[in-house]
Coordinates of C-alpha atoms and ligand atoms in Angstrom, one line a residue:
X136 CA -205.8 -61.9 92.5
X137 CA -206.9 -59.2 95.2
X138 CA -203.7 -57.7 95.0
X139 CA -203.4 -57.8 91.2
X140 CA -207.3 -56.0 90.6
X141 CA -206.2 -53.1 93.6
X142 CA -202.7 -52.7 91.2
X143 CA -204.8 -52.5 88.4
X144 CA -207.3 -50.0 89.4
X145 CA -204.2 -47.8 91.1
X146 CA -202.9 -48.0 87.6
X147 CA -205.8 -47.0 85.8
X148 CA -206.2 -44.1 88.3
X149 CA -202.8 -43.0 87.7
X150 CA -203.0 -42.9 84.3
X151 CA -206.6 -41.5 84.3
X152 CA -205.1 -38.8 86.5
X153 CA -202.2 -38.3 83.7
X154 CA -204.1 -38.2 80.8
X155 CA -206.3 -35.6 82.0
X156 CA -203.1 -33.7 82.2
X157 CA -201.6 -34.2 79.0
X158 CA -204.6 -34.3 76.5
X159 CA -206.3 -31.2 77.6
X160 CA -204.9 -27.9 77.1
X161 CA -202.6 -27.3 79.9
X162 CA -204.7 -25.1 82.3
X163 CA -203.0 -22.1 82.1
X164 CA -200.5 -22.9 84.8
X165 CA -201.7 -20.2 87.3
X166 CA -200.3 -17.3 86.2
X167 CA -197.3 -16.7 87.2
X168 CA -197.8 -14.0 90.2
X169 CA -197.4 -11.4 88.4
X170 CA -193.9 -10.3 89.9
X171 CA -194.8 -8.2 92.7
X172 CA -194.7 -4.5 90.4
X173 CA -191.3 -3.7 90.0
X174 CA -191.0 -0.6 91.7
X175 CA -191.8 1.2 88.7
X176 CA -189.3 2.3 87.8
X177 CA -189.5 6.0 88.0
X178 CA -191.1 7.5 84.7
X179 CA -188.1 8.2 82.4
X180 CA -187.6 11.3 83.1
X181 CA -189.6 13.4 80.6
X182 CA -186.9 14.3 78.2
X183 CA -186.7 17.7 78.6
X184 CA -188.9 19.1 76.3
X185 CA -187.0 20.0 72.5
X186 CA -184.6 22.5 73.7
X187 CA -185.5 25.5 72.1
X188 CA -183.3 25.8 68.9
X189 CA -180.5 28.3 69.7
X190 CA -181.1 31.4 67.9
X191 CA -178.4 31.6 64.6
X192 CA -175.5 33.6 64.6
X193 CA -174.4 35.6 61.8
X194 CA -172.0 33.5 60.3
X195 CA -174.5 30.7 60.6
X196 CA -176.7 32.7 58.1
X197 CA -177.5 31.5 54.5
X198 CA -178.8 34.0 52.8
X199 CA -180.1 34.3 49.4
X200 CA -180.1 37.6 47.2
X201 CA -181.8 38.5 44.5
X202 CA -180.4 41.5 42.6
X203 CA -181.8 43.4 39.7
X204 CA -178.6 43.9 37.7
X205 CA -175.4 46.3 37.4
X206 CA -177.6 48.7 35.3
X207 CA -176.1 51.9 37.6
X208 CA -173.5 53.6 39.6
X209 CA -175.9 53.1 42.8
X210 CA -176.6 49.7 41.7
X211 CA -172.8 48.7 41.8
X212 CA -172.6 50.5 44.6
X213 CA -175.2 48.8 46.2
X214 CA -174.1 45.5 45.5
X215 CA -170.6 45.6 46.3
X216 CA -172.2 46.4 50.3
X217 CA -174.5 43.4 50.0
X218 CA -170.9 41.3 49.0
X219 CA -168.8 43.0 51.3
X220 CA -170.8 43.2 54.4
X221 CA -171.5 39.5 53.6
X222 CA -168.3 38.7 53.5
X223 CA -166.7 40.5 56.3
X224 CA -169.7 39.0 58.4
X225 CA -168.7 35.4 57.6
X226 CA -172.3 34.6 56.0
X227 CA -173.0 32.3 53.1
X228 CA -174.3 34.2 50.6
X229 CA -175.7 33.2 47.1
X230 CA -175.8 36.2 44.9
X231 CA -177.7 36.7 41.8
X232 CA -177.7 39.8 39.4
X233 CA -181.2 39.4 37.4
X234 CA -179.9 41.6 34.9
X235 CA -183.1 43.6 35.4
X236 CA -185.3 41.3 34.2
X237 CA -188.2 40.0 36.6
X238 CA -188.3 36.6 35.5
X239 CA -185.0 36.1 36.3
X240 CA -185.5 37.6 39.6
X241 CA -187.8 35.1 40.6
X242 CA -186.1 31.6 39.2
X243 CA -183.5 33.2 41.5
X244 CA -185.9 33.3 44.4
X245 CA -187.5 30.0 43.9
X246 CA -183.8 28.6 43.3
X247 CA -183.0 29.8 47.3
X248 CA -186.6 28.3 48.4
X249 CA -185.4 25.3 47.1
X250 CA -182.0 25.5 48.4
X251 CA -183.5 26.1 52.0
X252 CA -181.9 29.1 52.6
X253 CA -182.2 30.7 55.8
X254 CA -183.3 34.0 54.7
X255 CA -184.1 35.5 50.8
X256 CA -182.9 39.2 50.2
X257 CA -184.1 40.4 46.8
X258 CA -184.7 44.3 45.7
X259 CA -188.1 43.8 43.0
X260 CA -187.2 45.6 40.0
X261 CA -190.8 46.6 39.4
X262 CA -193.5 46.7 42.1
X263 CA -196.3 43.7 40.8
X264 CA -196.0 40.3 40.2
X265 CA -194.3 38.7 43.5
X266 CA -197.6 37.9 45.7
X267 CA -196.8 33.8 44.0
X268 CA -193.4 33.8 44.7
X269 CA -193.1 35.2 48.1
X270 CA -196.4 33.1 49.6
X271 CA -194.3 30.2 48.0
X272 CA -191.3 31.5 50.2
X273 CA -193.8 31.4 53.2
X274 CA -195.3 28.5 53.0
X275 CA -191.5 27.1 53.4
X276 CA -191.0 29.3 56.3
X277 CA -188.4 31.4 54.7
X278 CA -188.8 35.3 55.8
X279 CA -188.2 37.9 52.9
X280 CA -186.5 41.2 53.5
X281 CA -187.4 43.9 50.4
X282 CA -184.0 46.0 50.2
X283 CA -183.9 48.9 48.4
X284 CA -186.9 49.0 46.7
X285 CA -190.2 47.5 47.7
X286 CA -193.3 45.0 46.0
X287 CA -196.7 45.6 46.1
X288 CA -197.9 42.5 48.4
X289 CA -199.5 42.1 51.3
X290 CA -197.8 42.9 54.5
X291 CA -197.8 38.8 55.8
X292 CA -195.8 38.3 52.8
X293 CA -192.3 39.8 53.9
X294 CA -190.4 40.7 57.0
X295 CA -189.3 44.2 56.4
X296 CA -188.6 46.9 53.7
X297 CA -185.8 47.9 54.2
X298 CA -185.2 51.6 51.8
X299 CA -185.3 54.9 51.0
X300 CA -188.8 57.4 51.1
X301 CA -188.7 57.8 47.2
X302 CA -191.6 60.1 47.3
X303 CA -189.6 62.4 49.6
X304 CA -186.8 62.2 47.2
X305 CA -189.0 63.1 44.5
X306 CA -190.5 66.1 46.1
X307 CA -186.5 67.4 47.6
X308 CA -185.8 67.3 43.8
X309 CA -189.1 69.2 42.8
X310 CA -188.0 71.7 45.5
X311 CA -184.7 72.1 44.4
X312 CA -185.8 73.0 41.0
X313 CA -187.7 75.5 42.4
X314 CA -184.6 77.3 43.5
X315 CA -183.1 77.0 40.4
X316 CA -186.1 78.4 38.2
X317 CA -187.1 81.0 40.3
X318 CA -189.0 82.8 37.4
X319 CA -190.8 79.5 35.9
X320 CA -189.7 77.8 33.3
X321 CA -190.4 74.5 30.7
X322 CA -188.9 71.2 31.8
X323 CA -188.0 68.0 30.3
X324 CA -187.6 64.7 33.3
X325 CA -185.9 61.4 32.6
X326 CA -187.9 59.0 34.3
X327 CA -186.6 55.6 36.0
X328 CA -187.4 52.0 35.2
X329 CA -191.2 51.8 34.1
X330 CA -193.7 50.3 36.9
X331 CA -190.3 50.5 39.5
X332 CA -191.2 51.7 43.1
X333 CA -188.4 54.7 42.6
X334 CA -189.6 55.6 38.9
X335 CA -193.2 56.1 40.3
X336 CA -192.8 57.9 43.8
X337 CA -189.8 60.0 42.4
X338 CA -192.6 60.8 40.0
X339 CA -194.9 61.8 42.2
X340 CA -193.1 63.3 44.8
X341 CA -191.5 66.2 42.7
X342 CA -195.1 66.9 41.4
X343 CA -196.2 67.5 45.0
X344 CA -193.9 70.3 45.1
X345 CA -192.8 72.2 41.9
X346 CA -194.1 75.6 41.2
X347 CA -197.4 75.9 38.8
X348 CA -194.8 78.5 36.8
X349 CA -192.5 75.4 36.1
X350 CA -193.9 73.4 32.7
X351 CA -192.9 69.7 32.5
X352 CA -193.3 69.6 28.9
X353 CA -192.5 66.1 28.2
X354 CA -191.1 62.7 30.4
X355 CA -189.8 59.7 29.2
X356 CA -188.2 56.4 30.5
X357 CA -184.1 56.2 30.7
X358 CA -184.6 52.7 32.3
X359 CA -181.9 54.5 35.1
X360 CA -179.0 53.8 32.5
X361 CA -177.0 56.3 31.0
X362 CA -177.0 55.1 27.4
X363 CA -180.5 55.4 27.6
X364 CA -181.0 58.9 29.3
X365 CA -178.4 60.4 26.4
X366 CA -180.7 59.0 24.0
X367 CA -183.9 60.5 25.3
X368 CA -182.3 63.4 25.8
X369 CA -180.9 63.8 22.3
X370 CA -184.9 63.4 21.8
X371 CA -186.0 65.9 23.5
X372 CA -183.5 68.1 22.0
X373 CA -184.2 67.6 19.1
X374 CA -188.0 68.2 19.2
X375 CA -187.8 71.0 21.8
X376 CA -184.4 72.8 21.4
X377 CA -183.7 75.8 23.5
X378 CA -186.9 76.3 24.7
X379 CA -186.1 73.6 27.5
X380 CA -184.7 75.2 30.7
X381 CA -184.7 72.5 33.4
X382 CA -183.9 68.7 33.5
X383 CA -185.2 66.3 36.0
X384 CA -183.7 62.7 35.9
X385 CA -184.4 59.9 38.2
X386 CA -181.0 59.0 39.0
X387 CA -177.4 60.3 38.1
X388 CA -176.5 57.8 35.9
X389 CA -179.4 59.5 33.3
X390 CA -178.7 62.7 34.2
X391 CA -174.9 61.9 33.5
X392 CA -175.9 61.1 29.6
X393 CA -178.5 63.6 29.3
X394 CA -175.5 65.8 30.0
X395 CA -173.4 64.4 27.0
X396 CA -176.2 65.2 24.6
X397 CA -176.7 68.5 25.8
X398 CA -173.1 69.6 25.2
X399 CA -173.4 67.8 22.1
X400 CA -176.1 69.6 21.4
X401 CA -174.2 72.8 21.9
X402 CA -175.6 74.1 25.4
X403 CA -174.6 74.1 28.5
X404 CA -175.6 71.8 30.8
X405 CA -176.0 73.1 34.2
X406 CA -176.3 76.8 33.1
X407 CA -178.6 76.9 29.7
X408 CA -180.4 73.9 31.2
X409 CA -180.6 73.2 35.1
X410 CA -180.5 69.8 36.1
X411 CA -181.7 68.0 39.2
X412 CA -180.7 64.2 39.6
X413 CA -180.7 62.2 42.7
X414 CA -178.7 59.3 44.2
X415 CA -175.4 61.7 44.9
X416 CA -173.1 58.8 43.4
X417 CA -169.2 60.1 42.5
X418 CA -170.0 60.6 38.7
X419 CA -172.5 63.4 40.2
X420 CA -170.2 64.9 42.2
X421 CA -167.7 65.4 39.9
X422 CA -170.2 66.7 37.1
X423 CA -170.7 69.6 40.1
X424 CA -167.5 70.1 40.3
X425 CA -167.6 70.5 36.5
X426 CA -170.5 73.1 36.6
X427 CA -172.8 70.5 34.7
X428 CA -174.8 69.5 37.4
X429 CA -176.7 71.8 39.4
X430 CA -178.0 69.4 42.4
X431 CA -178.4 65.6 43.5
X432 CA -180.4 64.6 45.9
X433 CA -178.9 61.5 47.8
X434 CA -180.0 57.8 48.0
X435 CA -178.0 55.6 49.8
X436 CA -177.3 52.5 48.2
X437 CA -175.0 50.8 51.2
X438 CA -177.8 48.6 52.7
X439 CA -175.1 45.8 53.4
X440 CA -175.1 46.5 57.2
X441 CA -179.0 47.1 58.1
X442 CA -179.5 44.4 55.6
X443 CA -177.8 41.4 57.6
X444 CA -179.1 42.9 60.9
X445 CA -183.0 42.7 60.2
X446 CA -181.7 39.3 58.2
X447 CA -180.8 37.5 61.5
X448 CA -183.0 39.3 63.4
X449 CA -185.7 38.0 61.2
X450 CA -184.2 34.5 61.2
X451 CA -184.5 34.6 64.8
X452 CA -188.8 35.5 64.8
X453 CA -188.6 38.8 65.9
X454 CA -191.0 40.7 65.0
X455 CA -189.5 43.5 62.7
X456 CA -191.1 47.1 61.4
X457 CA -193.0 47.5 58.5
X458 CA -190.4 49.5 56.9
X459 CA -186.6 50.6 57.8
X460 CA -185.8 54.3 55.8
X461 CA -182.1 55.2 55.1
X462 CA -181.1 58.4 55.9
X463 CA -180.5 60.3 52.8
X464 CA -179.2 63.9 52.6
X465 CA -179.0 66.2 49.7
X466 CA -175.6 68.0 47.9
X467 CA -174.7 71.2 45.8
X468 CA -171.6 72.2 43.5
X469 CA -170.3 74.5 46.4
X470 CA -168.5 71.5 48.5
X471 CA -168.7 68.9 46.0
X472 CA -164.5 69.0 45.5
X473 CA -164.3 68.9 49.2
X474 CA -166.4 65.8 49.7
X475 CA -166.0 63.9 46.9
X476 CA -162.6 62.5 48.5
X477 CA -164.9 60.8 51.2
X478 CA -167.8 59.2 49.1
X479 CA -168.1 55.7 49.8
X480 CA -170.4 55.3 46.1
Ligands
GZL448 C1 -183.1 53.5 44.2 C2 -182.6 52.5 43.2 C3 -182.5 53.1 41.8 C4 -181.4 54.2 41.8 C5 -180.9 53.9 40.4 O1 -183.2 53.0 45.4 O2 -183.5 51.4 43.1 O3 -182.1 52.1 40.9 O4 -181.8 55.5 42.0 C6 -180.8 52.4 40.4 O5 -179.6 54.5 40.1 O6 -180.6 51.9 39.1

């Protein structure tokens, strides 16, 4: 009986030593050692920080450009460097010709900011309106480059200008008219594309230096076309007759119609009335040549080269000038035949 009431206890010990165990939340077994630390392992190696991009190469370059239109010989000119030099550089470009109309200037801007071009190119066919456009092409941290002629915005909002001093033009023609109207005389001037950066400083420029004997007795637009400057022309004709001595048009293109009323007319352009263009483009040279035209002062409209080199420049964040100027020269009847052979425009 001894034996059995010793059994019995042992038993109830065990299981009282058991049930403790398996009713109760296992005690956390002791934790584990924590594994002795690995040797930690050495911190990854930082990665190395973002490699600073490599800076683009030209025929990584997409480039949008905005162009006014085809409205002159400079303008085609101008154009077929912006294709060429494109081309022969390897860059993808996406051309637009706004057929000189601002709104379609800048669809075709916001078109390339949403495109994601690298760069945007665009020559702003009148001088206000762009502050929205280009802040919308900064906020998507797209530089601008103004070519050929320049906008009225603040200086954050484009990379370079890239063109020619306008004013200086202006004031070489106003000089040059000088020379040819020695004693005085009255004037008629065919003025550019109304509100345009050339239209205005050419404007300016040749009143800073023509003689007080010199009269401009009337100015009006010729939009730089010549089926508009042969209309205003046939105008002033009409109104003013012989008693106009001089001409001063904007570009070559008016000046080159003006001259088709003016023999129409039944004077002699060049000698009953002196003219004074500028751009120097071929048509000019060979109205010299003709005796029609008396002097063109140039503009260079072969900006394809410069153009791509600020463009990747920019593209790479350098800091670029405020403004590139073309050098420009000016060109008479006396060699005209003897250089037209080499004009590029
Ligand atoms: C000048 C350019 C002018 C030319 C015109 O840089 O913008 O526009 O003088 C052209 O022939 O149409």
């Amino acid at each position: 009986m001894k034996k059995l009431s010793l059994l019995m206890i042992a038993l109830l010990l065990l299981f009282a030593i058991v049930g403790c165990s398996s009713g109760a939340a296992e005690p956390a077994a002791p934790a584990e050692e924590a594994a002795p630390a690995e040797e930690a392992a050495p911190a990854e190696e930082a990665a190395p920080a973002e490699e600073a991009a490599a800076p683009k190469k030209m025929e990584d370059l997409v480039v949008g450009y905005a162009q006014i239109g085809a409205e002159s010989e400079w303008r085609t000119a101008n154009t077929a460097s912006i294709q060429s030099t494109g081309e022969a550089l390897g860059v993808d470009l996406r051309f637009s010709d706004a057929q000189q109309k601002q709104e379609n200037q800048l669809s075709a801007i916001r078109s390339y900011i949403a495109e994601g071009v690298d760069v945007i190119g665009f020559s702003p066919v009148v001088e206000t309106g762009w502050e929205t456009v280009l802040q919308e092409a900064k906020d998507a941290g797209i530089p601008v480059i103004m070519v050929d002629r320049r906008a009225d915005v603040p200086r954050d909002l484009y990379a370079t200008y890239l063109g020619s001093d306008f004013v200086v033009e202006g004031e070489k023609a106003g000089n040059e008219m000088n020379n040819l109207l020695p004693e005085g005389g009255k004037i008629v001037e065919l003025v550019g594309t109304v509100g345009s950066a050339p239209a205005n400083d050419r404007y300016s420029g040749f009143r800073n230096t023509l003689n007080d004997n010199i009269e401009i007795i009337d100015s009006q637009s010729g939009d730089f076309t010549r089926a508009k400057g042969k209309e205003v022309m046939e105008a002033f004709l009409k109104k003013y007759g012989d008693e106009i001595t001089g001409l001063y048009a904007h570009n070559d293109d008016m000046a080159i119609g003006a001259i088709q009323a003016i023999e129409e007319y039944g004077l002699k352009p060049g000698e009953d009335i002196k003219i004074v263009s500028i751009d120097a483009v071929r048509g000019a040279f060979e109205a010299m040549i003709a005796g029609k035209l008396n002097v063109t002062v140039e503009c260079n409209p072969l900006l394809g080269p410069q153009f791509y080199d600020l463009a990747l420049r920019a593209v790479n964040g350098e800091e670029l000038p405020e403004w590139v100027p073309s050098e420009e020269s000016v060109y008479y009847p006396d060699n005209a035949a003897e250089l037209l052979p080499e004009r590029q425009y």
